[in-house]
Amino acid sequence: MTDFTMKTDADGVAIITWDCPGKSMNVMSGEALLELNDCVDKALADEAVKGIVITSGKKDFAGGMDLNVLADMRANAGDEPAKGLFEGIMQMHVLLRKIERAGMDPKTLKGAKPVAAALPGTAAGIGFELPLACHRIFAADNPKAKIGLPEILVGIFPGAGGTTRLARKLGAMMAAPFLLEGKMLDPKKAKGAGLVDEVVEDPVAAAKEWVLKATDADCVKPWDKKDYKMPGGAPYHPAGFQTFVGASAMINGKTAGAYPAPKALLSAVYEGAMVPFDTALKIEARWFTHVLMNPSSAAMIRSLFLNKEALEKGAVRPANVDDQRVKKLGVLGAGMMGAGIALVSALAGIEVVLIDSTQEAADRGKAYSEKYADGGIKKGRSTPEKKEALLSLITPTTDYSALANCDLIIEAVFEDPGVKAEVTAKAEAVIPADCIYASNTSTLPISGLAKASSRPEQFIGIHFFSPVEKMSLVEIIKGEKTGDRAVAKALDYVRQIRKTPIVVNDARFFYANRCIIPYINEGVRMVGEGVEPALIENAARMLGFPVGPLQLNDETSIDLGVKIAKATKAALGNAYDAGAADEVLFWLFDQGRMGRKSKSGYYAYDEAGKRLGIWPGLRDKYTAEADAQPELIDVQHRLMFSQVLEAVRALEEGVLMDIREGDVGAILGWGFAPWSGGPFSWLDMLGAAYAAERCDQLEAAYGARFKCPALLREMAEKGQSFYSRFGQKKAA
Ligand code: NAD
């Protein structure tokens, strides 16, 4: 045994300790489940054992399930993967149910050995489903710990009894935020919400004490008693009925039907609530299998869990470069982006020199961090001491000599090559010879900006998204001459600030913006063609995009759109074809409707800036009659293909070097239909042959921008998928 070990103390309490060797966090594997089963069997069979405490040898209890376990269950079942999954899941239920009954006589409800969970820190996923099967949960008073069931965030749901147990423990309504939103709480809040029973200094000692005193009645779960009633009411109870009707509507509202897991979860709770507990577990297992068999869940797990983590751990980092963690950062330009970059860096404990052309502007940049910290204090997430510590790390100044001992510079001044070249020269006059210099430009090629540098191999792009503290993606751009140490430095820095990096080669708009712009343009173009704006926006929402293309344009501003359109036209010359998009964009610009910032754009806004709905003037000018509107699927495919074909072209051109980065970057960077796992996963779901055929149809109907890329055509002919062709070497 390696993951679970058991020792029985002098009082007859068997302590089962979970401690995965060589890992900082416990993660449940297939072997570990067998070991736990073995320990439980032994403890229950041993007359000298009076009770059991399950705990961890690490500072946390457990981070969840190794999702490869599910992949193995499926793969080991040959041509009956659903059967393999269902049977594997039922085995977990048998184990956890064994812990829950602990030898109890089902008729008299007597004779169970008390089982308590002692959680030193975080308990997530199966790391909380296991405690839920115990009779009492003790958590350490550790404010950093997070307790809950985050499975829904990677496209599945708690499938080791967590769904059924939590719904029965709290009632469907109270369990909803934890099951449907993956909400995690610190121990004190978790106790308030009824997730854990006790918050104590020493959970193992408290659990042992409880185990020795527990009575038969303490060891019977409410749902094993005859008179059990679901808190808040089961579906046929008037209150329960309302909860389920409301939850169903809420899920459809939130997911627009794009995600299979929330609906399946609710079905498991609804159907499970009307049958005895063990049947409910079986129902949960069937719905869980159903979700795992959906290609969406496999794609979400691959992108949002396995590959996201791989990228964060440095999957694409040059291996031959030693640790490049940043000690002192210089940020040039204390505007919207510079202020955000200073904040996230200081939050990671990095010392920051924040430079602007006036002291007032530099101070304003630092004030952003102050406002952020004040917000944290107000919400109880921070303290005045932490605020002081944060602010003491940021030095706002106009004096470039303060950069003298920085090891990384990030430039975020105006998007103007002249201004950027000037600050590069000024900084390079004082920074150490080995300092890496990065630009946060969103549109200017890195190789061009690097011409202003005397050390182009140390020059790189580190492109943040706005708002910096909220957006988790950082795009790292290699210029023609960028060297490995600069790439390693950028990646080590992104790891320090706990964001997710992708590394791309230098090209117009890099990767993310290259795909986002066609998405916005396609939406705007459709407006100009007479498509009902609400149809466009809802089509995007139903695909799982957080914001439709028109709202996105309102957020990023119409004037920026006009600027980009003009610059692209100048760069592309005759090849530029914006169709009806520019007519709409320039018309809005002429009307002074600049988007959210002017409280007027595609949408109408009230005085306070609240979005009210599509601006009627837009409809009056452009929208065709109802009977001239296109099919929903056509609108959706135009929005999807306009982005995914750009992603394929970026791969063909070598801008993207790894499809994992293309998929993860799309979801984190611009909210690309997360249920699909990203553009390449989505094309794999469609199949290259169908995707190529659809390109031909869209090209014939709407123009050359939908022309099937040669790579996709070749894959269609060879019957390949992106993950079968490009996934083997690097992707999970
Ligand atoms: P901003 O206008 O809010 O800030 C620019 C700051 O640079 C201002 O405070 C200005 O005073 C300062 N500045 C200008 N010239 C300077 C000089 N010579 N020396 C020192 N400081 C100087 O702009 P922003 O939105 O923060 O954008 C900054 C950069 O980040 C641009 O390159 C932009 O393309 C890029 N970017 C912006 C976004 C976005 O969403 N706004 C996203 C990604 C990248």
Tab-separated table of N, CA and C in Angstrom, residues 380-463:
chain	number	residue	atom	x	y	z
A	380	GLY	N	-14.298	41.201	2.981
A	380	GLY	CA	-13.777	40.282	3.983
A	380	GLY	C	-12.715	39.340	3.440
A	381	ARG	N	-12.207	39.607	2.241
A	381	ARG	CA	-11.196	38.722	1.661
A	381	ARG	C	-9.775	39.184	1.964
A	382	SER	N	-9.645	40.422	2.435
A	382	SER	CA	-8.303	40.928	2.690
A	382	SER	C	-8.301	41.696	4.010
A	383	THR	N	-7.115	42.151	4.415
A	383	THR	CA	-6.990	42.898	5.676
A	383	THR	C	-6.167	44.155	5.402
A	384	PRO	N	-6.249	45.149	6.307
A	384	PRO	CA	-5.440	46.359	6.115
A	384	PRO	C	-3.944	46.027	6.054
A	385	GLU	N	-3.517	44.998	6.797
A	385	GLU	CA	-2.087	44.632	6.781
A	385	GLU	C	-1.704	44.118	5.389
A	386	LYS	N	-2.571	43.267	4.829
A	386	LYS	CA	-2.276	42.726	3.489
A	386	LYS	C	-2.259	43.845	2.459
A	387	LYS	N	-3.156	44.800	2.634
A	387	LYS	CA	-3.197	45.935	1.709
A	387	LYS	C	-1.874	46.703	1.771
A	388	GLU	N	-1.430	46.966	2.991
A	388	GLU	CA	-0.162	47.675	3.166
A	388	GLU	C	0.983	46.920	2.487
A	389	ALA	N	1.002	45.604	2.719
A	389	ALA	CA	2.081	44.770	2.162
A	389	ALA	C	2.044	44.825	0.635
A	390	LEU	N	0.832	44.778	0.097
A	390	LEU	CA	0.672	44.822	-1.368
A	390	LEU	C	1.194	46.151	-1.915
A	391	LEU	N	0.721	47.247	-1.287
A	391	LEU	CA	1.085	48.572	-1.811
A	391	LEU	C	2.572	48.870	-1.633
A	392	SER	N	3.164	48.294	-0.585
A	392	SER	CA	4.598	48.574	-0.350
A	392	SER	C	5.459	47.969	-1.461
A	393	LEU	N	4.903	47.042	-2.230
A	393	LEU	CA	5.682	46.421	-3.305
A	393	LEU	C	5.703	47.273	-4.578
A	394	ILE	N	4.786	48.264	-4.666
A	394	ILE	CA	4.683	49.040	-5.917
A	394	ILE	C	5.262	50.448	-5.731
A	395	THR	N	6.255	50.795	-6.545
A	395	THR	CA	6.855	52.132	-6.487
A	395	THR	C	6.501	52.899	-7.760
A	396	PRO	N	5.597	53.897	-7.638
A	396	PRO	CA	5.244	54.672	-8.838
A	396	PRO	C	6.247	55.818	-9.024
A	397	THR	N	6.731	55.996	-10.213
A	397	THR	CA	7.730	57.052	-10.441
A	397	THR	C	7.812	57.431	-11.930
A	398	THR	N	8.506	58.531	-12.192
A	398	THR	CA	8.767	58.895	-13.589
A	398	THR	C	10.246	58.667	-13.904
A	399	ASP	N	10.963	58.228	-12.896
A	399	ASP	CA	12.420	58.157	-12.983
A	399	ASP	C	12.890	56.790	-13.495
A	400	TYR	N	13.394	56.764	-14.716
A	400	TYR	CA	13.799	55.486	-15.311
A	400	TYR	C	14.947	54.824	-14.562
A	401	SER	N	15.729	55.620	-13.805
A	401	SER	CA	16.874	54.994	-13.129
A	401	SER	C	16.396	54.005	-12.051
A	402	ALA	N	15.123	54.127	-11.654
A	402	ALA	CA	14.572	53.163	-10.685
A	402	ALA	C	14.509	51.752	-11.274
A	403	LEU	N	14.687	51.633	-12.588
A	403	LEU	CA	14.627	50.311	-13.239
A	403	LEU	C	15.969	49.577	-13.160
A	404	ALA	N	16.954	50.232	-12.535
A	404	ALA	CA	18.339	49.749	-12.622
A	404	ALA	C	18.531	48.272	-12.264
A	405	ASN	N	17.796	47.786	-11.266
A	405	ASN	CA	18.025	46.366	-10.939
A	405	ASN	C	16.801	45.483	-11.205
A	406	CYS	N	16.042	45.817	-12.228
A	406	CYS	CA	14.904	44.968	-12.618
A	406	CYS	C	15.417	43.793	-13.461
A	407	ASP	N	14.741	42.659	-13.368
A	407	ASP	CA	15.136	41.546	-14.242
A	407	ASP	C	14.110	41.286	-15.337
A	408	LEU	N	12.947	41.950	-15.274
A	408	LEU	CA	11.964	41.891	-16.374
A	408	LEU	C	11.294	43.257	-16.504
A	409	ILE	N	11.122	43.697	-17.753
A	409	ILE	CA	10.369	44.930	-18.013
A	409	ILE	C	9.156	44.540	-18.844
A	410	ILE	N	7.982	45.096	-18.482
A	410	ILE	CA	6.819	44.939	-19.366
A	410	ILE	C	6.364	46.339	-19.763
A	411	GLU	N	6.342	46.580	-21.042
A	411	GLU	CA	5.979	47.894	-21.547
A	411	GLU	C	4.504	47.893	-21.915
A	412	ALA	N	3.767	48.894	-21.396
A	412	ALA	CA	2.333	49.021	-21.704
A	412	ALA	C	1.993	50.484	-21.926
A	413	VAL	N	2.806	51.173	-22.736
A	413	VAL	CA	2.506	52.573	-23.066
A	413	VAL	C	1.550	52.608	-24.262
A	414	PHE	N	1.297	53.784	-24.800
A	414	PHE	CA	0.341	53.902	-25.917
A	414	PHE	C	0.708	52.960	-27.072
A	415	GLU	N	-0.336	52.554	-27.805
A	415	GLU	CA	-0.120	51.641	-28.939
A	415	GLU	C	0.427	52.438	-30.126
A	416	ASP	N	1.664	52.891	-30.000
A	416	ASP	CA	2.268	53.726	-31.034
A	416	ASP	C	3.738	53.314	-31.143
A	417	PRO	N	4.170	52.860	-32.338
A	417	PRO	CA	5.533	52.331	-32.458
A	417	PRO	C	6.596	53.358	-32.057
A	418	GLY	N	6.332	54.638	-32.333
A	418	GLY	CA	7.297	55.687	-32.001
A	418	GLY	C	7.472	55.806	-30.489
A	419	VAL	N	6.327	55.884	-29.777
A	419	VAL	CA	6.384	56.005	-28.314
A	419	VAL	C	7.044	54.754	-27.727
A	420	LYS	N	6.706	53.606	-28.278
A	420	LYS	CA	7.250	52.351	-27.748
A	420	LYS	C	8.770	52.310	-27.951
A	421	ALA	N	9.224	52.760	-29.147
A	421	ALA	CA	10.667	52.742	-29.417
A	421	ALA	C	11.400	53.676	-28.449
A	422	GLU	N	10.777	54.817	-28.174
A	422	GLU	CA	11.412	55.799	-27.291
A	422	GLU	C	11.596	55.224	-25.874
A	423	VAL	N	10.543	54.574	-25.348
A	423	VAL	CA	10.678	54.055	-23.969
A	423	VAL	C	11.618	52.847	-23.921
A	424	THR	N	11.670	52.082	-25.020
A	424	THR	CA	12.597	50.941	-25.056
A	424	THR	C	14.030	51.450	-24.893
A	425	ALA	N	14.366	52.501	-25.676
A	425	ALA	CA	15.723	53.043	-25.611
A	425	ALA	C	16.012	53.594	-24.215
A	426	LYS	N	15.040	54.301	-23.646
A	426	LYS	CA	15.248	54.900	-22.318
A	426	LYS	C	15.473	53.817	-21.253
A	427	ALA	N	14.685	52.750	-21.352
A	427	ALA	CA	14.819	51.680	-20.357
A	427	ALA	C	16.143	50.946	-20.546
A	428	GLU	N	16.475	50.654	-21.791
A	428	GLU	CA	17.707	49.873	-22.034
A	428	GLU	C	18.961	50.637	-21.612
A	429	ALA	N	18.835	51.947	-21.490
A	429	ALA	CA	19.995	52.725	-21.043
A	429	ALA	C	20.323	52.447	-19.576
A	430	VAL	N	19.336	51.950	-18.817
A	430	VAL	CA	19.587	51.744	-17.369
A	430	VAL	C	19.467	50.298	-16.889
A	431	ILE	N	18.716	49.467	-17.595
A	431	ILE	CA	18.479	48.106	-17.064
A	431	ILE	C	19.723	47.229	-17.215
A	432	PRO	N	19.826	46.177	-16.385
A	432	PRO	CA	20.991	45.289	-16.486
A	432	PRO	C	21.049	44.621	-17.861
A	433	ALA	N	22.254	44.190	-18.240
A	433	ALA	CA	22.463	43.619	-19.578
A	433	ALA	C	21.641	42.350	-19.794
A	434	ASP	N	21.338	41.600	-18.726
A	434	ASP	CA	20.603	40.335	-18.927
A	434	ASP	C	19.098	40.480	-18.686
A	435	CYS	N	18.623	41.711	-18.502
A	435	CYS	CA	17.189	41.939	-18.240
A	435	CYS	C	16.366	41.609	-19.498
A	436	ILE	N	15.242	40.928	-19.308
A	436	ILE	CA	14.358	40.620	-20.446
A	436	ILE	C	13.344	41.762	-20.591
A	437	TYR	N	13.047	42.109	-21.841
A	437	TYR	CA	12.154	43.238	-22.107
A	437	TYR	C	10.938	42.739	-22.890
A	438	ALA	N	9.743	43.000	-22.362
A	438	ALA	CA	8.525	42.509	-23.021
A	438	ALA	C	7.596	43.659	-23.363
A	439	SER	N	6.878	43.512	-24.458
A	439	SER	CA	5.852	44.501	-24.794
A	439	SER	C	4.477	43.855	-24.669
A	440	ASN	N	3.518	44.648	-24.162
A	440	ASN	CA	2.134	44.171	-24.036
A	440	ASN	C	1.286	44.609	-25.231
A	441	THR	N	1.933	44.942	-26.335
A	441	THR	CA	1.172	45.410	-27.498
A	441	THR	C	0.093	44.403	-27.902
A	442	SER	N	-1.037	44.888	-28.402
A	442	SER	CA	-2.033	43.930	-28.878
A	442	SER	C	-2.046	43.827	-30.400
A	443	THR	N	-1.429	44.793	-31.104
A	443	THR	CA	-1.513	44.735	-32.565
A	443	THR	C	-0.170	44.872	-33.289
A	444	LEU	N	0.836	45.435	-32.638
A	444	LEU	CA	2.085	45.715	-33.362
A	444	LEU	C	3.006	44.489	-33.350
A	445	PRO	N	3.517	44.067	-34.524
A	445	PRO	CA	4.384	42.894	-34.550
A	445	PRO	C	5.604	43.069	-33.635
A	446	ILE	N	5.928	42.015	-32.902
A	446	ILE	CA	7.022	42.058	-31.939
A	446	ILE	C	8.367	42.255	-32.648
A	447	SER	N	8.522	41.588	-33.794
A	447	SER	CA	9.812	41.702	-34.493
A	447	SER	C	10.069	43.145	-34.911
A	448	GLY	N	9.023	43.879	-35.243
A	448	GLY	CA	9.157	45.287	-35.619
A	448	GLY	C	9.552	46.108	-34.397
A	449	LEU	N	8.867	45.900	-33.270
A	449	LEU	CA	9.186	46.666	-32.056
A	449	LEU	C	10.601	46.353	-31.577
A	450	ALA	N	11.026	45.088	-31.814
A	450	ALA	CA	12.356	44.666	-31.342
A	450	ALA	C	13.473	45.413	-32.069
A	451	LYS	N	13.128	46.035	-33.194
A	451	LYS	CA	14.165	46.784	-33.934
A	451	LYS	C	14.682	47.963	-33.106
A	452	ALA	N	13.839	48.429	-32.170
A	452	ALA	CA	14.274	49.548	-31.326
A	452	ALA	C	15.189	49.074	-30.198
A	453	SER	N	15.351	47.760	-30.093
A	453	SER	CA	16.135	47.222	-28.982
A	453	SER	C	17.543	46.853	-29.433
A	454	SER	N	18.509	47.022	-28.515
A	454	SER	CA	19.881	46.635	-28.848
A	454	SER	C	20.098	45.150	-28.529
A	455	ARG	N	19.078	44.479	-27.935
A	455	ARG	CA	19.223	43.055	-27.584
A	455	ARG	C	17.949	42.301	-27.993
A	456	PRO	N	17.713	42.187	-29.305
A	456	PRO	CA	16.442	41.593	-29.767
A	456	PRO	C	16.219	40.152	-29.281
A	457	GLU	N	17.294	39.438	-28.941
A	457	GLU	CA	17.080	38.064	-28.444
A	457	GLU	C	16.457	38.088	-27.051
A	458	GLN	N	16.528	39.257	-26.374
A	458	GLN	CA	15.917	39.384	-25.041
A	458	GLN	C	14.582	40.127	-25.111
A	459	PHE	N	14.065	40.301	-26.305
A	459	PHE	CA	12.834	41.073	-26.526
A	459	PHE	C	11.690	40.101	-26.856
A	460	ILE	N	10.548	40.270	-26.217
A	460	ILE	CA	9.448	39.299	-26.358
A	460	ILE	C	8.105	39.997	-26.172
A	461	GLY	N	7.019	39.357	-26.590
A	461	GLY	CA	5.689	39.889	-26.323
A	461	GLY	C	5.062	39.153	-25.141
A	462	ILE	N	4.533	39.914	-24.181
A	462	ILE	CA	3.724	39.293	-23.110
A	462	ILE	C	2.385	40.012	-23.165
A	463	HIS	N	1.424	39.375	-23.772
A	463	HIS	CA	0.154	40.028	-24.082
A	463	HIS	C	-0.926	39.616	-23.081
